mmCIF file of C-alpha atoms and ligand atoms in Angstrom:
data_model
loop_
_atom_site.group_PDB
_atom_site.id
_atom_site.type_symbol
_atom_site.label_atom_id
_atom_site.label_comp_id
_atom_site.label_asym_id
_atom_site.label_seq_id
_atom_site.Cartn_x
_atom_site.Cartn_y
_atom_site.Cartn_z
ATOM 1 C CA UNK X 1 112.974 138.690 123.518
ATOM 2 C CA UNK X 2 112.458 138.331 119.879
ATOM 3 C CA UNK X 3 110.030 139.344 117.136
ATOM 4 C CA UNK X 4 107.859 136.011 117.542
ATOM 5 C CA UNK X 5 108.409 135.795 121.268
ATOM 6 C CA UNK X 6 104.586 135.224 122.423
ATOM 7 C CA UNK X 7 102.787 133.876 118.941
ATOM 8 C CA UNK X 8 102.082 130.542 118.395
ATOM 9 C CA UNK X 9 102.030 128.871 115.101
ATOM 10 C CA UNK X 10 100.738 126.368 113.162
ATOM 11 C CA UNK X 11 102.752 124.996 110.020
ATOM 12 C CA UNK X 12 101.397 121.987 108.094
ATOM 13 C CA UNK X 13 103.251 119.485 106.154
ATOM 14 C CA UNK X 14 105.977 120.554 109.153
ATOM 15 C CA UNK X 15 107.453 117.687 109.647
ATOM 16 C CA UNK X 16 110.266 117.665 106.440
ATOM 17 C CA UNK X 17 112.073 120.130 103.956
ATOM 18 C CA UNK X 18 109.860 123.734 103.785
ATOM 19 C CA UNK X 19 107.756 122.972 106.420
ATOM 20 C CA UNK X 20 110.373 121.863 109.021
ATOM 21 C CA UNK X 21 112.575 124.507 107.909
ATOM 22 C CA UNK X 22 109.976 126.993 108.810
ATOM 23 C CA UNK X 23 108.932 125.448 112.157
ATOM 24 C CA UNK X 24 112.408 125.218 113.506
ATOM 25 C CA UNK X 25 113.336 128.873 112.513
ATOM 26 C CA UNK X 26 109.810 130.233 114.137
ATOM 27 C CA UNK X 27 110.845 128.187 117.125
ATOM 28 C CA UNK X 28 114.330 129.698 117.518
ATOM 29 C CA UNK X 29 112.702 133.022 117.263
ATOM 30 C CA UNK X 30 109.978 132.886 120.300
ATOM 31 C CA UNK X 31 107.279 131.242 118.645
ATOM 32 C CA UNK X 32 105.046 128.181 120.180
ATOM 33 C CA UNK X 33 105.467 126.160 117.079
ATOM 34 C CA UNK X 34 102.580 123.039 116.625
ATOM 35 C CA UNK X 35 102.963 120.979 113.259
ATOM 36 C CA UNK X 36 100.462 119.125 111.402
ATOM 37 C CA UNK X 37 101.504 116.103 109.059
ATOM 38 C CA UNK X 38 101.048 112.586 108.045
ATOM 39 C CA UNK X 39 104.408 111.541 109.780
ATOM 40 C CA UNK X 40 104.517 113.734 113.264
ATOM 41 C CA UNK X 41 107.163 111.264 114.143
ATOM 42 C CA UNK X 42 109.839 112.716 112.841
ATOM 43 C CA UNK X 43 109.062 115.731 115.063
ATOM 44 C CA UNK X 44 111.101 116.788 117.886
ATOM 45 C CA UNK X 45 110.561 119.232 121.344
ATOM 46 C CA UNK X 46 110.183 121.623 121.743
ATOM 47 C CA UNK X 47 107.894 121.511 118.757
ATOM 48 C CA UNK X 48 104.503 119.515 119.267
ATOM 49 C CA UNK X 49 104.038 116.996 117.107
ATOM 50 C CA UNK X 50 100.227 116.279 115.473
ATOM 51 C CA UNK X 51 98.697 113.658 113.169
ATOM 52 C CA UNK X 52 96.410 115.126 110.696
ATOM 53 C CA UNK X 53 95.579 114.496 106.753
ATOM 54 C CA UNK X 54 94.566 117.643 105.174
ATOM 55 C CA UNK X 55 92.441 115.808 103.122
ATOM 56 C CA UNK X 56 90.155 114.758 106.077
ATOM 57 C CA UNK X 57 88.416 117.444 107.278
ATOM 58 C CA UNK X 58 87.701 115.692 110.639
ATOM 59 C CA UNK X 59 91.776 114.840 111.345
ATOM 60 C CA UNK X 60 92.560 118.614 110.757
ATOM 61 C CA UNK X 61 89.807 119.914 112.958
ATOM 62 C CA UNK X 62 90.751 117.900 115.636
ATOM 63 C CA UNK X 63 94.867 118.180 115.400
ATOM 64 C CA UNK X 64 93.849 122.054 114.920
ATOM 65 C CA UNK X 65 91.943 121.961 118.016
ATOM 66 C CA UNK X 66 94.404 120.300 120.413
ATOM 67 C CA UNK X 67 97.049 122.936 119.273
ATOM 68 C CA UNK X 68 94.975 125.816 120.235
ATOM 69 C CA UNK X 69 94.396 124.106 123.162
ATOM 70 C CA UNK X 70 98.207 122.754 123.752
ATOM 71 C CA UNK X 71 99.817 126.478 122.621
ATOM 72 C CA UNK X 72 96.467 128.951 124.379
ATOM 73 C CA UNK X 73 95.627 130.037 121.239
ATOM 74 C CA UNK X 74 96.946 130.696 117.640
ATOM 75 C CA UNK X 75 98.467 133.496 115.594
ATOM 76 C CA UNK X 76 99.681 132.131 112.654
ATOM 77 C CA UNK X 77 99.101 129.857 110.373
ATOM 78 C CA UNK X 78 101.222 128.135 107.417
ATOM 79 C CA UNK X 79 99.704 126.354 105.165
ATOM 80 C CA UNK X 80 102.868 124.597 103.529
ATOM 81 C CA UNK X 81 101.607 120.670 102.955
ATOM 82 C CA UNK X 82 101.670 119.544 99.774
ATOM 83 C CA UNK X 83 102.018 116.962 97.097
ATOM 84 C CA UNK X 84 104.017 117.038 93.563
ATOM 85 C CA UNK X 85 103.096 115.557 90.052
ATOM 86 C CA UNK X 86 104.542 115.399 86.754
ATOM 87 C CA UNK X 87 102.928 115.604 83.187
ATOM 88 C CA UNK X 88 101.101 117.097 80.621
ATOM 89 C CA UNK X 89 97.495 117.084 80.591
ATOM 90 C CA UNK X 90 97.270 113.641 78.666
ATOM 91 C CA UNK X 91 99.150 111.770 81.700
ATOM 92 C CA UNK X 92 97.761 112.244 85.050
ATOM 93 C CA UNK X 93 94.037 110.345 85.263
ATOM 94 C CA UNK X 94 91.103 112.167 86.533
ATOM 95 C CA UNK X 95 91.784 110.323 90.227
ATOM 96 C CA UNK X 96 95.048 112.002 90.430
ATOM 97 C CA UNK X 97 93.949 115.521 89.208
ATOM 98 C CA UNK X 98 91.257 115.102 92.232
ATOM 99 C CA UNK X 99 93.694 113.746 94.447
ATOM 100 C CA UNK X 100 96.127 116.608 93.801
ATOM 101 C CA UNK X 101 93.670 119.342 94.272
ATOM 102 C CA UNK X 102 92.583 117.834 97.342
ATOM 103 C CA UNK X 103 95.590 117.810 99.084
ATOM 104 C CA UNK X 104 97.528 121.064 97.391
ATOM 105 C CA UNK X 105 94.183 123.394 97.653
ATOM 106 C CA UNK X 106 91.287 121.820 99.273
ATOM 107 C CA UNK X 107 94.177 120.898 102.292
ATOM 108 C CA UNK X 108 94.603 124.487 102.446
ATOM 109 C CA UNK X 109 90.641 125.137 102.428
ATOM 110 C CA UNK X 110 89.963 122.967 105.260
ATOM 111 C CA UNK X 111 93.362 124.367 107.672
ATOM 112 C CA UNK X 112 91.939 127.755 107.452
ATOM 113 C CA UNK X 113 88.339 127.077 108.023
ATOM 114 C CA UNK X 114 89.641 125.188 111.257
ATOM 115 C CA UNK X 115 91.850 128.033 112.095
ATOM 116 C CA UNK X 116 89.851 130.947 111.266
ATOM 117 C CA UNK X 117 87.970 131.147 115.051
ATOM 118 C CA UNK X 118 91.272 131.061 116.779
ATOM 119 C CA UNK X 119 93.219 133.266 114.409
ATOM 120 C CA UNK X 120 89.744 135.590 114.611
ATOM 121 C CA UNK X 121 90.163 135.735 118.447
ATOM 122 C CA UNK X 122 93.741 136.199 118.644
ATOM 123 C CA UNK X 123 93.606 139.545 115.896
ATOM 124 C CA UNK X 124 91.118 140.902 118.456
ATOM 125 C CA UNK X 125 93.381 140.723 121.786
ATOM 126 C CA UNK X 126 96.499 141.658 120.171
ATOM 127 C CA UNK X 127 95.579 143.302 117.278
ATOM 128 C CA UNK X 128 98.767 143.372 114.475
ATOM 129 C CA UNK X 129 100.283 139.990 114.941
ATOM 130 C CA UNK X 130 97.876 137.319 113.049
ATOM 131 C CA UNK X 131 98.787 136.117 109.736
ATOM 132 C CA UNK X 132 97.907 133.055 107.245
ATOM 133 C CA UNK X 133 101.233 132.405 104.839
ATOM 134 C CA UNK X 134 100.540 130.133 101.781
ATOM 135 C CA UNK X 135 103.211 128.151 100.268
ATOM 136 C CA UNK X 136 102.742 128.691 96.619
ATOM 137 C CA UNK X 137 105.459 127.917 93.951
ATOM 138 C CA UNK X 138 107.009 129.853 90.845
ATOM 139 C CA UNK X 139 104.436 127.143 89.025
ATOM 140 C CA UNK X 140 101.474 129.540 89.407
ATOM 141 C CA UNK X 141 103.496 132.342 87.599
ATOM 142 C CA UNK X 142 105.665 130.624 85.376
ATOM 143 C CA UNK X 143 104.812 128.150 82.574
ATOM 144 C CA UNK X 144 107.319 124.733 83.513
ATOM 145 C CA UNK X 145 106.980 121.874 81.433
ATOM 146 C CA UNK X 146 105.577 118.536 82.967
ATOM 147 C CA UNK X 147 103.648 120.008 85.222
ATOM 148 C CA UNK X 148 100.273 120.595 83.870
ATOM 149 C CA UNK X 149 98.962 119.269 87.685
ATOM 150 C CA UNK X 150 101.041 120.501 90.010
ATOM 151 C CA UNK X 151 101.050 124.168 88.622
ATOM 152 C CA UNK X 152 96.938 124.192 88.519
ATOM 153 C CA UNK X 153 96.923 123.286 91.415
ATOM 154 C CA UNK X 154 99.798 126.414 92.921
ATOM 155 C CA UNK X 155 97.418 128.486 90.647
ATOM 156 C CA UNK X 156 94.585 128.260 92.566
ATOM 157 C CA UNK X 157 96.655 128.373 95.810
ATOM 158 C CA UNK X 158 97.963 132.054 94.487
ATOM 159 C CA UNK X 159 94.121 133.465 93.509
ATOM 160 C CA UNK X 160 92.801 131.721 96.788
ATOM 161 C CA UNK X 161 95.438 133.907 99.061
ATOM 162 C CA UNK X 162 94.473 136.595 97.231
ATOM 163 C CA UNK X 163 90.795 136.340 98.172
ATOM 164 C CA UNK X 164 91.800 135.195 101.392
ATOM 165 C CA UNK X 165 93.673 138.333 101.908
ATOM 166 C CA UNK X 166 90.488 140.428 100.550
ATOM 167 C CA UNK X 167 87.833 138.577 102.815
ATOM 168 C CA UNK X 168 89.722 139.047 106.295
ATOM 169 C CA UNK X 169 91.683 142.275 105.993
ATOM 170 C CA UNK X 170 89.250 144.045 107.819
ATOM 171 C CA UNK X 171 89.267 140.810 110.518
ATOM 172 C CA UNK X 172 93.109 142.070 111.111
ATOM 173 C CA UNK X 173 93.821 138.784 109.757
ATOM 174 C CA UNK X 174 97.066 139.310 107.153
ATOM 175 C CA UNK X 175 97.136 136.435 104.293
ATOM 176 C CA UNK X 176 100.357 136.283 101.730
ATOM 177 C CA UNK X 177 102.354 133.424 99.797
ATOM 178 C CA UNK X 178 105.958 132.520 99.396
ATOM 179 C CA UNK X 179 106.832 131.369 95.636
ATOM 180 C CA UNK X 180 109.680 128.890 96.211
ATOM 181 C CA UNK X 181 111.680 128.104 92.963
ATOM 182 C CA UNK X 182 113.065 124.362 92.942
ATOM 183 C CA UNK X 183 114.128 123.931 96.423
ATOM 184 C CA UNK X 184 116.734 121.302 97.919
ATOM 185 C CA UNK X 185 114.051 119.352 99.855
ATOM 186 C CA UNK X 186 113.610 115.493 100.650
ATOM 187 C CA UNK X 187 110.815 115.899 97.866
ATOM 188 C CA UNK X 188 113.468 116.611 95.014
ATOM 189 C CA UNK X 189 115.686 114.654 96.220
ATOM 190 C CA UNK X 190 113.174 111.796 95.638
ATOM 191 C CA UNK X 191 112.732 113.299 92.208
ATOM 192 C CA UNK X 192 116.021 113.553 91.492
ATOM 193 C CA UNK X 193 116.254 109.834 92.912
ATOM 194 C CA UNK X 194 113.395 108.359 90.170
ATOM 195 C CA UNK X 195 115.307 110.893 86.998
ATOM 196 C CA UNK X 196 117.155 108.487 84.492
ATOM 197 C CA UNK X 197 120.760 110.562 85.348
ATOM 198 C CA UNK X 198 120.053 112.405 88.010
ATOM 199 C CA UNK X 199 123.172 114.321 88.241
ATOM 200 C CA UNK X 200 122.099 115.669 84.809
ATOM 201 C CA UNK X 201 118.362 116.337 86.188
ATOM 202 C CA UNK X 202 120.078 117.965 89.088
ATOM 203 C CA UNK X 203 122.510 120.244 86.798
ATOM 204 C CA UNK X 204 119.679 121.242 84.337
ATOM 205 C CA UNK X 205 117.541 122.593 87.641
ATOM 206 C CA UNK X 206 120.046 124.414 88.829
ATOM 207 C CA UNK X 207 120.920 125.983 85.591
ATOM 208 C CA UNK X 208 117.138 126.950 85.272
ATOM 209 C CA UNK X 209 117.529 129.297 87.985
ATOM 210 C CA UNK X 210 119.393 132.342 87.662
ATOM 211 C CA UNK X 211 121.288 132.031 91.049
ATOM 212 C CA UNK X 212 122.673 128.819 89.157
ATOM 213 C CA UNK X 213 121.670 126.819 92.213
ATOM 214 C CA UNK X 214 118.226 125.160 94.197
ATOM 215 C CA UNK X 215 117.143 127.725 96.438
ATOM 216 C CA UNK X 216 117.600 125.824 100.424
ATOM 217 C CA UNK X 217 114.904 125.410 102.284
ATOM 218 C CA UNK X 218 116.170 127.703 104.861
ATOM 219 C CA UNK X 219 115.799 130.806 102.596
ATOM 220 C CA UNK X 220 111.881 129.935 101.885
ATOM 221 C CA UNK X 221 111.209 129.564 105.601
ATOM 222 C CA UNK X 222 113.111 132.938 105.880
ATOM 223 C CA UNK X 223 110.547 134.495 103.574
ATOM 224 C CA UNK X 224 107.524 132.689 105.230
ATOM 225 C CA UNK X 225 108.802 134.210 108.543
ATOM 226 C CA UNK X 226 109.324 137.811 107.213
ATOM 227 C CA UNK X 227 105.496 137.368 106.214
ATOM 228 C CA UNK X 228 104.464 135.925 109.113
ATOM 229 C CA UNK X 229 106.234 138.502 111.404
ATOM 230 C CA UNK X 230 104.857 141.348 112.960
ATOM 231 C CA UNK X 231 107.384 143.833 111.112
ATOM 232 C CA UNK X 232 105.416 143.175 108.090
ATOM 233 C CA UNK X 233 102.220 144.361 109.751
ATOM 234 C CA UNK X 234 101.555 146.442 106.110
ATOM 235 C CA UNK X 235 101.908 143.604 104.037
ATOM 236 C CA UNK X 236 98.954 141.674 102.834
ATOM 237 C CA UNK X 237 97.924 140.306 99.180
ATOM 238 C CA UNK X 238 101.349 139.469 97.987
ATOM 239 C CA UNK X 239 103.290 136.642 96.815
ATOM 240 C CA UNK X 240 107.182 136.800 97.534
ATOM 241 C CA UNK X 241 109.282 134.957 95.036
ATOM 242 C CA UNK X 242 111.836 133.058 96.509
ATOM 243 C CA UNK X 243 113.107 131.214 93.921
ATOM 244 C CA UNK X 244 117.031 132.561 92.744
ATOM 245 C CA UNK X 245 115.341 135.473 89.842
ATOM 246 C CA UNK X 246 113.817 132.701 87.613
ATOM 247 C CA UNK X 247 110.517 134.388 88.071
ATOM 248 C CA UNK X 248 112.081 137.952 86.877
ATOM 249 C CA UNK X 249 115.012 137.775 85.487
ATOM 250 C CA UNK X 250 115.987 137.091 81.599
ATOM 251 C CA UNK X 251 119.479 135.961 81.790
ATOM 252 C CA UNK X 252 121.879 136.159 78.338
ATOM 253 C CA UNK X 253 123.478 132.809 78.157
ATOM 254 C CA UNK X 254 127.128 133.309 80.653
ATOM 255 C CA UNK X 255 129.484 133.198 77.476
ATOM 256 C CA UNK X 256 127.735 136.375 76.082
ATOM 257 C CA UNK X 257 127.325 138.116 79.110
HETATM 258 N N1 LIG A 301 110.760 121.632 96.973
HETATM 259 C C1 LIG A 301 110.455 122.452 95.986
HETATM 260 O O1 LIG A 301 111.191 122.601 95.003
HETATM 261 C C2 LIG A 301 109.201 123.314 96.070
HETATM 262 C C3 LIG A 301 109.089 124.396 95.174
HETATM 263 C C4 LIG A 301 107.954 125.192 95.220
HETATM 264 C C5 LIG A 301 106.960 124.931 96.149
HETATM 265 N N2 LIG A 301 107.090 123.867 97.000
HETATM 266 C C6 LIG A 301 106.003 123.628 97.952
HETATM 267 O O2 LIG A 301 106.526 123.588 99.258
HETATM 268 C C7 LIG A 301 105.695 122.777 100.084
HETATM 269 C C8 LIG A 301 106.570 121.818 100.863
HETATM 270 O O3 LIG A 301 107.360 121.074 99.950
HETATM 271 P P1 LIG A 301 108.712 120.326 100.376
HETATM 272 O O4 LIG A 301 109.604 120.373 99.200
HETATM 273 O O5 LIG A 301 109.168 120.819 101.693
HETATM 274 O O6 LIG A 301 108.137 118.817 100.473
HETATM 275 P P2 LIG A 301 108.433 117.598 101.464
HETATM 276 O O7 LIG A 301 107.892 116.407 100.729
HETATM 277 O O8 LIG A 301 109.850 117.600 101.941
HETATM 278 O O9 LIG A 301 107.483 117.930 102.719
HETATM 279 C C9 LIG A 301 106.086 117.927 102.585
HETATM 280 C C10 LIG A 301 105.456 117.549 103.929
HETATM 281 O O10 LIG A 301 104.025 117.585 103.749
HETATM 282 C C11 LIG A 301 103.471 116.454 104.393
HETATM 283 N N3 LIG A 301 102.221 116.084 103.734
HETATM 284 C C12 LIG A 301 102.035 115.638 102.465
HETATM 285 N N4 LIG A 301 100.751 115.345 102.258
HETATM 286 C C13 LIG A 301 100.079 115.610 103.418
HETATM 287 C C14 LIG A 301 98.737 115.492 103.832
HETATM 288 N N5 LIG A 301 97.798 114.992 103.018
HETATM 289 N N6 LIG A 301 98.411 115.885 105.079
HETATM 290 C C15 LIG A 301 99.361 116.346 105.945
HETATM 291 N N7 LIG A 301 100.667 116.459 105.611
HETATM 292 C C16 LIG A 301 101.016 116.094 104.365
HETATM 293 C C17 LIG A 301 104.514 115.337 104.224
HETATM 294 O O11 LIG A 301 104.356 114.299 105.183
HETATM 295 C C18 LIG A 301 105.823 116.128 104.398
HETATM 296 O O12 LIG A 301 106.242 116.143 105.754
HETATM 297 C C19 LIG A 301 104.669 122.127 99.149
HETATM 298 O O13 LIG A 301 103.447 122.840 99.225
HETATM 299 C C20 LIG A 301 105.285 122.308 97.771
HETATM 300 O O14 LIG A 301 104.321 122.372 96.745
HETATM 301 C C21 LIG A 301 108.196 123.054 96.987
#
């Protein structure tokens, strides 16, 4: 028996990089793992599979449903979907900015409202094991250039699992949020993929980061478990960096020491 032997979970955007990471690893530690995502194809047993667009409120409250249904319930929830985009504020159009809110907040919105009766219900029989984990990014801490979008957007994500934590403490409901640093995902490697060198694009965000390499995805779903667990029963309001010191660390260049 292990420490998520019994819970069953809900990760969106589950089917690639964070999200899959996570699944898998709450899988191979006990839990009844359902994912939500545009492409459930890619999915494989024993995790279940579900079509849903967080930006369509009806999709998500019916993929939510038939996982309560499929797993008897839920426990946890995380809320990992989301979208990139690169700029300043002069380049992305006021489409995008609604486009990215939609899917990066609003997603997150709408997955918790549709969870919120199960995760209610489950906090009540087994009181100490229900928790909502937000992926957030060191963008809502950190300023990063080009990303005028994208970090608005992980803003709001950190203040809304903040008040999320506030509104449902008392519900026995725990909410936190993981702040990944630039992770080694199918997202950057698209990135990478559209950069002019990307060798060079890789080296200089790898060099960013204190560790001197992309966090895996591995390590995030690590922290998203640790939150999710019931070991962390206390925990509730926080955001765990997991992004190799760039959020707290002030490096001399190496030569200098
Ligand atoms: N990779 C990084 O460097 C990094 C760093 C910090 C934070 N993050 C965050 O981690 C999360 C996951 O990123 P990743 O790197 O694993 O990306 P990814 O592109 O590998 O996976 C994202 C998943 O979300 C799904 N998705 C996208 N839009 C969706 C929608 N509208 N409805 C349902 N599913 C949708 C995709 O199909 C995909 O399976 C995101 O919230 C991202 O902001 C990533």
């Amino acid at each position: 028996m292990s420490d998520f032997t019994g819970l069953r979970a809900l990760v969106t955007g589950g089917a690639s990089g964070i999200g899959r990471a996570t699944a898998d690893l709450l899988a191979e530690r006990g839990a009844q793992v359902a994912v939500l995502d545009l492409d459930p194809a890619r999915v494989e047993k024993p995790l279940l599979g579900l079509r849903a667009d967080v930006t369509d409120d009806a999709s998500v409250r019916a993929a939510v449903t038939e996982a309560a249904e499929a797993l008897g319930g839920l426990d946890i929830l995380v809320n990992n979907a989301g979208i990139g985009a690169q700029g300043t504020v002069e380049d992305n159009d006021d489409t995008e900015w609604r486009h990215v809110f939609d899917v990066n907040v609003l997603g997150m919105v709408r997955t918790a409202r549709a969870c919120l009766p199960y995760l209610r219900r489950a906090a009540t029989a087994r009181p100490g094991t229900v928790a909502i984990v937000n992926t957030c990014s060191i963008a809502a801490t950190a300023g990063l250039p080009q990303r005028a979008l994208y970090s608005a957007t992980k803003g709001a994500v950190y203040s809304l699992t903040l008040a999320m934590a506030a509104d449902h403490v008392r519900e026995g409901i725990r909410v936190n949020c993981v702040n990944p640093g630039t992770a080694d995902t199918p997202w950057i490697g698209r990135l990478l993929d559209a950069a002019e060198d990307p060798a060079a694009e890789r080296a200089a965000l790898e060099a960013r980061q204190p560790l001197g390499r992309l966090v895996s995805a591995a390590e995030v779903a690590g922290a998203i478990a640790y939150l999710a667990g019931p070991l962390s029963g206390a925990t509730t309001g926080t955001a765990l960096a997991v992004d190799g010191g760039m959020q707290g660390l002030r490096l001399r260049p190496a030569a200098d020491r």
